[in-house]
Amino acid sequence: MQALIFDGTLKLIQNYPAPELRPGEAIIRPHVTGLCNTDIEITRGYMGFCGVLGHEFVGTVVACHDQSWIGRRVVGEINASCTTCPTCLRGDPTHCPNRTTLGIDRRDGVMAELFSLPIHCLHSVPSTVPDEAAVFAEPLAAALEIVEQSHIRPTERVAVVGDGKLGAMIVQVLRLTGCDLTLVGRHPERWSLYTEQGITCRHSQDITATDRFDVVVDCTGNPKGLATARQLLRPRGRLILKSTFEAASQINLTMLVIDEIQLIGSRCGPFAPALRLLERGLIATAPLISAEYPLRDGLQAFAAAHGQMKVLFRHPE
Amino acid sequence: MQALIFDGTLKLIQNYPAPELRPGEAIIRPHVTGLCNTDIEITRGYMGFCGVLGHEFVGTVVACHDQSWIGRRVVGEINASCTTCPTCLRGDPTHCPNRTTLGIDRRDGVMAELFSLPIHCLHSVPSTVPDEAAVFAEPLAAALEIVEQSHIRPTERVAVVGDGKLGAMIVQVLRLTGCDLTLVGRHPERWSLYTEQGITCRHSQDITATDRFDVVVDCTGNPKGLATARQLLRPRGRLILKSTFEAASQINLTMLVIDEIQLIGSRCGPFAPALRLLERGLIATAPLISAEYPLRDGLQAFAAAHGQMKVLFRHPE
């Protein structure tokens, strides 16, 4: 089958072996897949991954031992957990030490004609949510992880640092809490969606030391953004880290103690509420799509993705 | 008056000016003061402090415009906050941007014949708590800040890394929650108090990668201890930072995101519950006292304090 793979080099190949149907799993034919910054990081060596790229998808189940899944339109959680270890049984499957991760860690991803996932990772997509919105379920779930981990009060002042793809999901989720919300970014050309939604947008160059927030989310993916986020936080505030960096980064831990800051690492989140928000029409996705490519133009899409908002792949029917 | 000062060099001087009585403050004659690692850090340049050292004390109010304070035996919070700024009015006086800090930041400390503190910092000591126990109120309050900030469940596995002075307070506070508690340290000769209290003690050399805790407290004061603490934490665990370092320290923030760790900086804590625990006899303090010196032997005490448990100063009557 056709697949976009990374094996030290990014390649489109035509004869990649199709996945075999394993017990408890489903074979899925993706309709639309999304390009995430993590995919780009992987092509720079992040996680040492080799195989089919991609983890954002919406598709149809085409094979499964449980016949009830066949033909369903699904999105899916990317962590294929074992379901039996103490971590899974504690209710933390996304941290299962035996997990593989779709297109990120020892499991072929979605940028191919077919791929496989355990059925416990799958969620049926409501019929009113089109493919081009459903493909945002994974990053939207990651944004919802913030409110799953931390109580964002409607009276709090919250800043999101980073106006990229993940920031777009985070801002739209936090907007729903009623909090006093500011987006801090470097791309004013992207802000009309947010200003229309009643969100304050500011350039990171215009931030002064007197602006202080109760909660700051860093989703810039670079150490400079983290420094801006830290500077914006009041004493006893919460700094939510959504960025993973291939490079090492440093933070002054003594100042963290003196200011009694809470640093909260935040990764994958819950899909069910993500689908509910999409179904309720509370999250704009169409304005975030920069470009759409057929899968066969994958190399071209990766080359052009830097600095873009969401790039989607349309898969062959 | 006699005072132990740091002005680039640690000195005992005989003619330091006595404090003047300011509105809203009280002049206190200390009975017993305690030597903290922060005092030692200050003599190495931490905070760039110049003045009288020391912030752990129990003493008697000898002058105050509010006559009701005179003659009372008191301990005191070390952050002299302004009481009127937004941070104070939000209930975070220990983070007041206008604060001075006793013996640490622009306010003379307690290692002198007399010193001054705002009366809103003072707490009367119950008559059943002797001076040698009351002098532990400040570090005990700092230990209580952990349970003030974070809900430690009685079913959780908790590790305290660091068997020094602050660790002794923290272990004894966390023991009261009923949690499954392990002290990780490098000084087995100090552990008899803890093993008698039913606390598991382990040498940091004997820790393996399979030991994982829900909550880990770092109170080692060195980067190696922080690395041990991080290694002991399970995914989604809380790492409570009690150490301040003069040196920069580094932590892998990407792993913090992937493991969804919460890092919680923790500093000064509430005095009222510290006095209640001392009054109830729930915190052992006598076994923690390594040595007692008259204030006039202050230089000798500082020189000998490294690697000791609590060193106290007995002040002239």
PDB file of C-alpha atoms in Angstrom, chain B residues 28-220:
ATOM      1  CA  ILE B  28      11.559  41.346  70.297  1.00  0.00           C
ATOM      2  CA  ARG B  29      14.276  39.947  72.547  1.00  0.00           C
ATOM      3  CA  PRO B  30      15.013  36.434  71.263  1.00  0.00           C
ATOM      4  CA  HIS B  31      15.532  33.603  73.770  1.00  0.00           C
ATOM      5  CA  VAL B  32      16.578  30.903  71.337  1.00  0.00           C
ATOM      6  CA  THR B  33      17.287  31.146  67.598  1.00  0.00           C
ATOM      7  CA  GLY B  34      17.942  28.418  65.047  1.00  0.00           C
ATOM      8  CA  LEU B  35      20.509  28.088  62.303  1.00  0.00           C
ATOM      9  CA  CYS B  36      18.970  27.146  58.942  1.00  0.00           C
ATOM     10  CA  ASN B  37      20.664  26.036  55.727  1.00  0.00           C
ATOM     11  CA  THR B  38      19.425  29.282  54.182  1.00  0.00           C
ATOM     12  CA  ASP B  39      21.663  31.170  56.664  1.00  0.00           C
ATOM     13  CA  ILE B  40      24.630  29.155  55.449  1.00  0.00           C
ATOM     14  CA  GLU B  41      23.631  29.790  51.808  1.00  0.00           C
ATOM     15  CA  ILE B  42      23.479  33.526  52.592  1.00  0.00           C
ATOM     16  CA  THR B  43      27.075  33.453  53.843  1.00  0.00           C
ATOM     17  CA  ARG B  44      27.899  32.061  50.362  1.00  0.00           C
ATOM     18  CA  GLY B  45      26.176  35.005  48.664  1.00  0.00           C
ATOM     19  CA  TYR B  46      22.582  33.766  48.299  1.00  0.00           C
ATOM     20  CA  MET B  47      20.088  36.681  47.982  1.00  0.00           C
ATOM     21  CA  GLY B  48      22.951  39.197  48.219  1.00  0.00           C
ATOM     22  CA  PHE B  49      21.889  39.868  51.808  1.00  0.00           C
ATOM     23  CA  CYS B  50      23.752  42.225  54.150  1.00  0.00           C
ATOM     24  CA  GLY B  51      22.758  42.599  57.783  1.00  0.00           C
ATOM     25  CA  VAL B  52      21.903  40.571  60.876  1.00  0.00           C
ATOM     26  CA  LEU B  53      21.457  36.874  60.040  1.00  0.00           C
ATOM     27  CA  GLY B  54      18.754  34.458  61.171  1.00  0.00           C
ATOM     28  CA  HIS B  55      14.994  34.006  60.893  1.00  0.00           C
ATOM     29  CA  GLU B  56      14.121  31.135  63.265  1.00  0.00           C
ATOM     30  CA  PHE B  57      13.354  32.415  66.759  1.00  0.00           C
ATOM     31  CA  VAL B  58      11.282  32.371  69.884  1.00  0.00           C
ATOM     32  CA  GLY B  59      11.383  35.483  72.046  1.00  0.00           C
ATOM     33  CA  THR B  60       9.577  38.069  74.136  1.00  0.00           C
ATOM     34  CA  VAL B  61       8.055  41.313  72.930  1.00  0.00           C
ATOM     35  CA  VAL B  62       9.812  44.117  74.814  1.00  0.00           C
ATOM     36  CA  ALA B  63       8.424  47.175  73.019  1.00  0.00           C
ATOM     37  CA  CYS B  64       5.276  47.838  70.970  1.00  0.00           C
ATOM     38  CA  HIS B  65       2.823  50.711  70.556  1.00  0.00           C
ATOM     39  CA  ASP B  66       0.060  48.132  71.137  1.00  0.00           C
ATOM     40  CA  GLN B  67       0.694  47.467  74.822  1.00  0.00           C
ATOM     41  CA  SER B  68      -1.187  44.147  74.722  1.00  0.00           C
ATOM     42  CA  TRP B  69       1.802  42.546  72.955  1.00  0.00           C
ATOM     43  CA  ILE B  70       4.398  43.513  75.545  1.00  0.00           C
ATOM     44  CA  GLY B  71       5.711  40.556  77.531  1.00  0.00           C
ATOM     45  CA  ARG B  72       4.197  37.951  75.237  1.00  0.00           C
ATOM     46  CA  ARG B  73       6.319  34.988  74.172  1.00  0.00           C
ATOM     47  CA  VAL B  74       6.135  34.810  70.392  1.00  0.00           C
ATOM     48  CA  VAL B  75       7.329  33.166  67.215  1.00  0.00           C
ATOM     49  CA  GLY B  76       6.928  34.965  63.903  1.00  0.00           C
ATOM     50  CA  GLU B  77       6.412  34.702  60.193  1.00  0.00           C
ATOM     51  CA  ILE B  78       9.481  35.895  58.338  1.00  0.00           C
ATOM     52  CA  ASN B  79       7.797  37.725  55.439  1.00  0.00           C
ATOM     53  CA  ALA B  80       7.039  41.300  56.483  1.00  0.00           C
ATOM     54  CA  SER B  81       4.329  42.011  53.923  1.00  0.00           C
ATOM     55  CA  CYS B  82       2.761  45.396  53.223  1.00  0.00           C
ATOM     56  CA  THR B  83      -0.831  44.160  53.915  1.00  0.00           C
ATOM     57  CA  THR B  84      -2.322  46.575  51.349  1.00  0.00           C
ATOM     58  CA  CYS B  85      -1.227  45.503  47.847  1.00  0.00           C
ATOM     59  CA  PRO B  86      -3.345  43.262  45.562  1.00  0.00           C
ATOM     60  CA  THR B  87      -1.182  40.224  46.417  1.00  0.00           C
ATOM     61  CA  CYS B  88      -1.708  40.742  50.165  1.00  0.00           C
ATOM     62  CA  LEU B  89      -5.419  41.388  49.661  1.00  0.00           C
ATOM     63  CA  ARG B  90      -5.693  38.164  47.623  1.00  0.00           C
ATOM     64  CA  GLY B  91      -4.474  36.327  50.718  1.00  0.00           C
ATOM     65  CA  ASP B  92      -0.910  35.692  49.523  1.00  0.00           C
ATOM     66  CA  PRO B  93       1.100  37.875  51.939  1.00  0.00           C
ATOM     67  CA  THR B  94       4.151  35.609  51.732  1.00  0.00           C
ATOM     68  CA  HIS B  95       4.391  36.667  48.064  1.00  0.00           C
ATOM     69  CA  CYS B  96       3.870  40.408  48.649  1.00  0.00           C
ATOM     70  CA  PRO B  97       6.094  42.185  46.104  1.00  0.00           C
ATOM     71  CA  ASN B  98       6.822  44.864  48.711  1.00  0.00           C
ATOM     72  CA  ARG B  99       7.842  42.405  51.418  1.00  0.00           C
ATOM     73  CA  THR B 100      11.095  42.339  53.298  1.00  0.00           C
ATOM     74  CA  THR B 101      12.180  39.015  54.752  1.00  0.00           C
ATOM     75  CA  LEU B 102      13.656  38.540  58.200  1.00  0.00           C
ATOM     76  CA  GLY B 103      17.386  37.915  57.952  1.00  0.00           C
ATOM     77  CA  ILE B 104      17.093  37.122  54.226  1.00  0.00           C
ATOM     78  CA  ASP B 105      16.046  40.181  52.270  1.00  0.00           C
ATOM     79  CA  ARG B 106      16.410  43.831  53.392  1.00  0.00           C
ATOM     80  CA  ARG B 107      15.413  43.205  57.036  1.00  0.00           C
ATOM     81  CA  ASP B 108      17.775  42.517  59.916  1.00  0.00           C
ATOM     82  CA  GLY B 109      17.375  39.058  61.368  1.00  0.00           C
ATOM     83  CA  VAL B 110      17.179  37.508  64.793  1.00  0.00           C
ATOM     84  CA  MET B 111      20.784  36.674  65.684  1.00  0.00           C
ATOM     85  CA  ALA B 112      21.149  39.799  67.814  1.00  0.00           C
ATOM     86  CA  GLU B 113      20.054  41.035  71.215  1.00  0.00           C
ATOM     87  CA  LEU B 114      16.947  42.642  69.706  1.00  0.00           C
ATOM     88  CA  PHE B 115      15.123  42.738  66.380  1.00  0.00           C
ATOM     89  CA  SER B 116      11.869  44.096  64.937  1.00  0.00           C
ATOM     90  CA  LEU B 117       8.908  42.499  63.135  1.00  0.00           C
ATOM     91  CA  PRO B 118       5.394  43.722  62.219  1.00  0.00           C
ATOM     92  CA  ILE B 119       2.883  42.541  64.816  1.00  0.00           C
ATOM     93  CA  HIS B 120       0.806  40.924  62.047  1.00  0.00           C
ATOM     94  CA  CYS B 121       3.683  38.434  61.692  1.00  0.00           C
ATOM     95  CA  LEU B 122       3.627  37.380  65.369  1.00  0.00           C
ATOM     96  CA  HIS B 123       2.027  34.324  66.986  1.00  0.00           C
ATOM     97  CA  SER B 124       1.798  33.761  70.747  1.00  0.00           C
ATOM     98  CA  VAL B 125       3.385  30.504  71.850  1.00  0.00           C
ATOM     99  CA  PRO B 126       1.274  28.169  74.043  1.00  0.00           C
ATOM    100  CA  SER B 127       2.764  27.950  77.547  1.00  0.00           C
ATOM    101  CA  THR B 128       3.220  24.176  77.271  1.00  0.00           C
ATOM    102  CA  VAL B 129       5.596  24.508  74.312  1.00  0.00           C
ATOM    103  CA  PRO B 130       9.175  25.109  75.545  1.00  0.00           C
ATOM    104  CA  ASP B 131      11.526  27.502  73.785  1.00  0.00           C
ATOM    105  CA  GLU B 132      13.595  24.611  72.373  1.00  0.00           C
ATOM    106  CA  ALA B 133      10.489  23.286  70.580  1.00  0.00           C
ATOM    107  CA  ALA B 134       8.914  26.657  69.661  1.00  0.00           C
ATOM    108  CA  VAL B 135      12.069  27.624  67.740  1.00  0.00           C
ATOM    109  CA  PHE B 136      11.116  24.902  65.241  1.00  0.00           C
ATOM    110  CA  ALA B 137       7.818  26.656  64.397  1.00  0.00           C
ATOM    111  CA  GLU B 138       9.227  28.300  61.247  1.00  0.00           C
ATOM    112  CA  PRO B 139      10.636  25.167  59.542  1.00  0.00           C
ATOM    113  CA  LEU B 140       7.596  23.196  60.728  1.00  0.00           C
ATOM    114  CA  ALA B 141       5.332  25.794  59.084  1.00  0.00           C
ATOM    115  CA  ALA B 142       7.395  25.408  55.895  1.00  0.00           C
ATOM    116  CA  ALA B 143       6.741  21.646  56.047  1.00  0.00           C
ATOM    117  CA  LEU B 144       3.011  22.274  56.551  1.00  0.00           C
ATOM    118  CA  GLU B 145       2.997  24.378  53.373  1.00  0.00           C
ATOM    119  CA  ILE B 146       3.187  21.064  51.476  1.00  0.00           C
ATOM    120  CA  VAL B 147      -0.172  19.885  52.836  1.00  0.00           C
ATOM    121  CA  GLU B 148      -1.555  23.407  52.500  1.00  0.00           C
ATOM    122  CA  GLN B 149      -0.760  23.350  48.753  1.00  0.00           C
ATOM    123  CA  SER B 150      -1.407  19.746  47.851  1.00  0.00           C
ATOM    124  CA  HIS B 151      -3.899  17.146  49.019  1.00  0.00           C
ATOM    125  CA  ILE B 152      -1.798  14.226  50.272  1.00  0.00           C
ATOM    126  CA  ARG B 153      -4.193  11.279  50.365  1.00  0.00           C
ATOM    127  CA  PRO B 154      -3.818   8.678  53.116  1.00  0.00           C
ATOM    128  CA  THR B 155      -3.611   5.975  50.428  1.00  0.00           C
ATOM    129  CA  GLU B 156      -0.729   7.575  48.518  1.00  0.00           C
ATOM    130  CA  ARG B 157       2.882   6.415  48.375  1.00  0.00           C
ATOM    131  CA  VAL B 158       5.059   9.365  49.332  1.00  0.00           C
ATOM    132  CA  ALA B 159       8.858   9.692  49.367  1.00  0.00           C
ATOM    133  CA  VAL B 160      10.812  12.461  51.059  1.00  0.00           C
ATOM    134  CA  VAL B 161      14.288  12.812  49.564  1.00  0.00           C
ATOM    135  CA  GLY B 162      16.649  14.453  52.059  1.00  0.00           C
ATOM    136  CA  ASP B 163      17.230  13.511  55.697  1.00  0.00           C
ATOM    137  CA  GLY B 164      18.422  16.915  56.870  1.00  0.00           C
ATOM    138  CA  LYS B 165      16.775  19.513  59.088  1.00  0.00           C
ATOM    139  CA  LEU B 166      13.877  20.384  56.793  1.00  0.00           C
ATOM    140  CA  GLY B 167      13.367  16.719  55.893  1.00  0.00           C
ATOM    141  CA  ALA B 168      12.927  15.992  59.609  1.00  0.00           C
ATOM    142  CA  MET B 169       9.991  18.408  59.744  1.00  0.00           C
ATOM    143  CA  ILE B 170       8.488  17.245  56.453  1.00  0.00           C
ATOM    144  CA  VAL B 171       8.629  13.545  57.299  1.00  0.00           C
ATOM    145  CA  GLN B 172       6.963  14.163  60.645  1.00  0.00           C
ATOM    146  CA  VAL B 173       4.176  16.235  59.065  1.00  0.00           C
ATOM    147  CA  LEU B 174       3.500  13.761  56.240  1.00  0.00           C
ATOM    148  CA  ARG B 175       3.539  10.846  58.697  1.00  0.00           C
ATOM    149  CA  LEU B 176       0.375  12.348  60.247  1.00  0.00           C
ATOM    150  CA  THR B 177      -1.596  11.993  56.982  1.00  0.00           C
ATOM    151  CA  GLY B 178      -1.482   8.195  57.180  1.00  0.00           C
ATOM    152  CA  CYS B 179       0.243   8.002  53.796  1.00  0.00           C
ATOM    153  CA  ASP B 180       2.676   5.206  52.900  1.00  0.00           C
ATOM    154  CA  LEU B 181       5.868   7.131  53.672  1.00  0.00           C
ATOM    155  CA  THR B 182       9.526   6.503  52.801  1.00  0.00           C
ATOM    156  CA  LEU B 183      12.468   8.700  53.749  1.00  0.00           C
ATOM    157  CA  VAL B 184      15.337   8.538  51.250  1.00  0.00           C
ATOM    158  CA  GLY B 185      18.627   9.827  52.603  1.00  0.00           C
ATOM    159  CA  ARG B 186      22.349   9.419  52.941  1.00  0.00           C
ATOM    160  CA  HIS B 187      22.734   9.576  56.739  1.00  0.00           C
ATOM    161  CA  PRO B 188      21.580   6.285  58.333  1.00  0.00           C
ATOM    162  CA  GLU B 189      22.953   7.529  61.665  1.00  0.00           C
ATOM    163  CA  ARG B 190      20.005   9.992  61.746  1.00  0.00           C
ATOM    164  CA  TRP B 191      17.237   7.470  61.077  1.00  0.00           C
ATOM    165  CA  SER B 192      16.482   5.979  64.515  1.00  0.00           C
ATOM    166  CA  LEU B 193      13.937   8.740  65.255  1.00  0.00           C
ATOM    167  CA  TYR B 194      12.062   7.954  62.041  1.00  0.00           C
ATOM    168  CA  THR B 195      12.192   4.172  62.257  1.00  0.00           C
ATOM    169  CA  GLU B 196      10.808   4.463  65.815  1.00  0.00           C
ATOM    170  CA  GLN B 197       7.965   6.534  64.318  1.00  0.00           C
ATOM    171  CA  GLY B 198       7.191   3.744  61.821  1.00  0.00           C
ATOM    172  CA  ILE B 199       8.690   5.461  58.785  1.00  0.00           C
ATOM    173  CA  THR B 200      10.570   3.396  56.189  1.00  0.00           C
ATOM    174  CA  CYS B 201      14.099   4.723  55.643  1.00  0.00           C
ATOM    175  CA  ARG B 202      16.233   3.874  52.612  1.00  0.00           C
ATOM    176  CA  HIS B 203      19.665   4.894  51.429  1.00  0.00           C
ATOM    177  CA  SER B 204      19.572   6.784  48.129  1.00  0.00           C
ATOM    178  CA  GLN B 205      22.147   4.311  46.801  1.00  0.00           C
ATOM    179  CA  ASP B 206      19.661   1.459  47.274  1.00  0.00           C
ATOM    180  CA  ILE B 207      16.900   3.023  45.190  1.00  0.00           C
ATOM    181  CA  THR B 208      16.023   1.162  42.005  1.00  0.00           C
ATOM    182  CA  ALA B 209      14.157   2.324  38.921  1.00  0.00           C
ATOM    183  CA  THR B 210      11.144   0.183  39.863  1.00  0.00           C
ATOM    184  CA  ASP B 211      10.430   2.128  43.068  1.00  0.00           C
ATOM    185  CA  ARG B 212       7.786   4.647  42.052  1.00  0.00           C
ATOM    186  CA  PHE B 213       5.877   7.059  44.262  1.00  0.00           C
ATOM    187  CA  ASP B 214       2.727   9.147  43.809  1.00  0.00           C
ATOM    188  CA  VAL B 215       4.329  12.140  45.521  1.00  0.00           C
ATOM    189  CA  VAL B 216       8.018  12.926  46.012  1.00  0.00           C
ATOM    190  CA  VAL B 217       9.368  15.829  48.061  1.00  0.00           C
ATOM    191  CA  ASP B 218      12.872  17.103  47.318  1.00  0.00           C
ATOM    192  CA  CYS B 219      14.464  18.788  50.319  1.00  0.00           C
ATOM    193  CA  THR B 220      18.084  17.861  49.646  1.00  0.00           C
TER     194      THR B 220
END
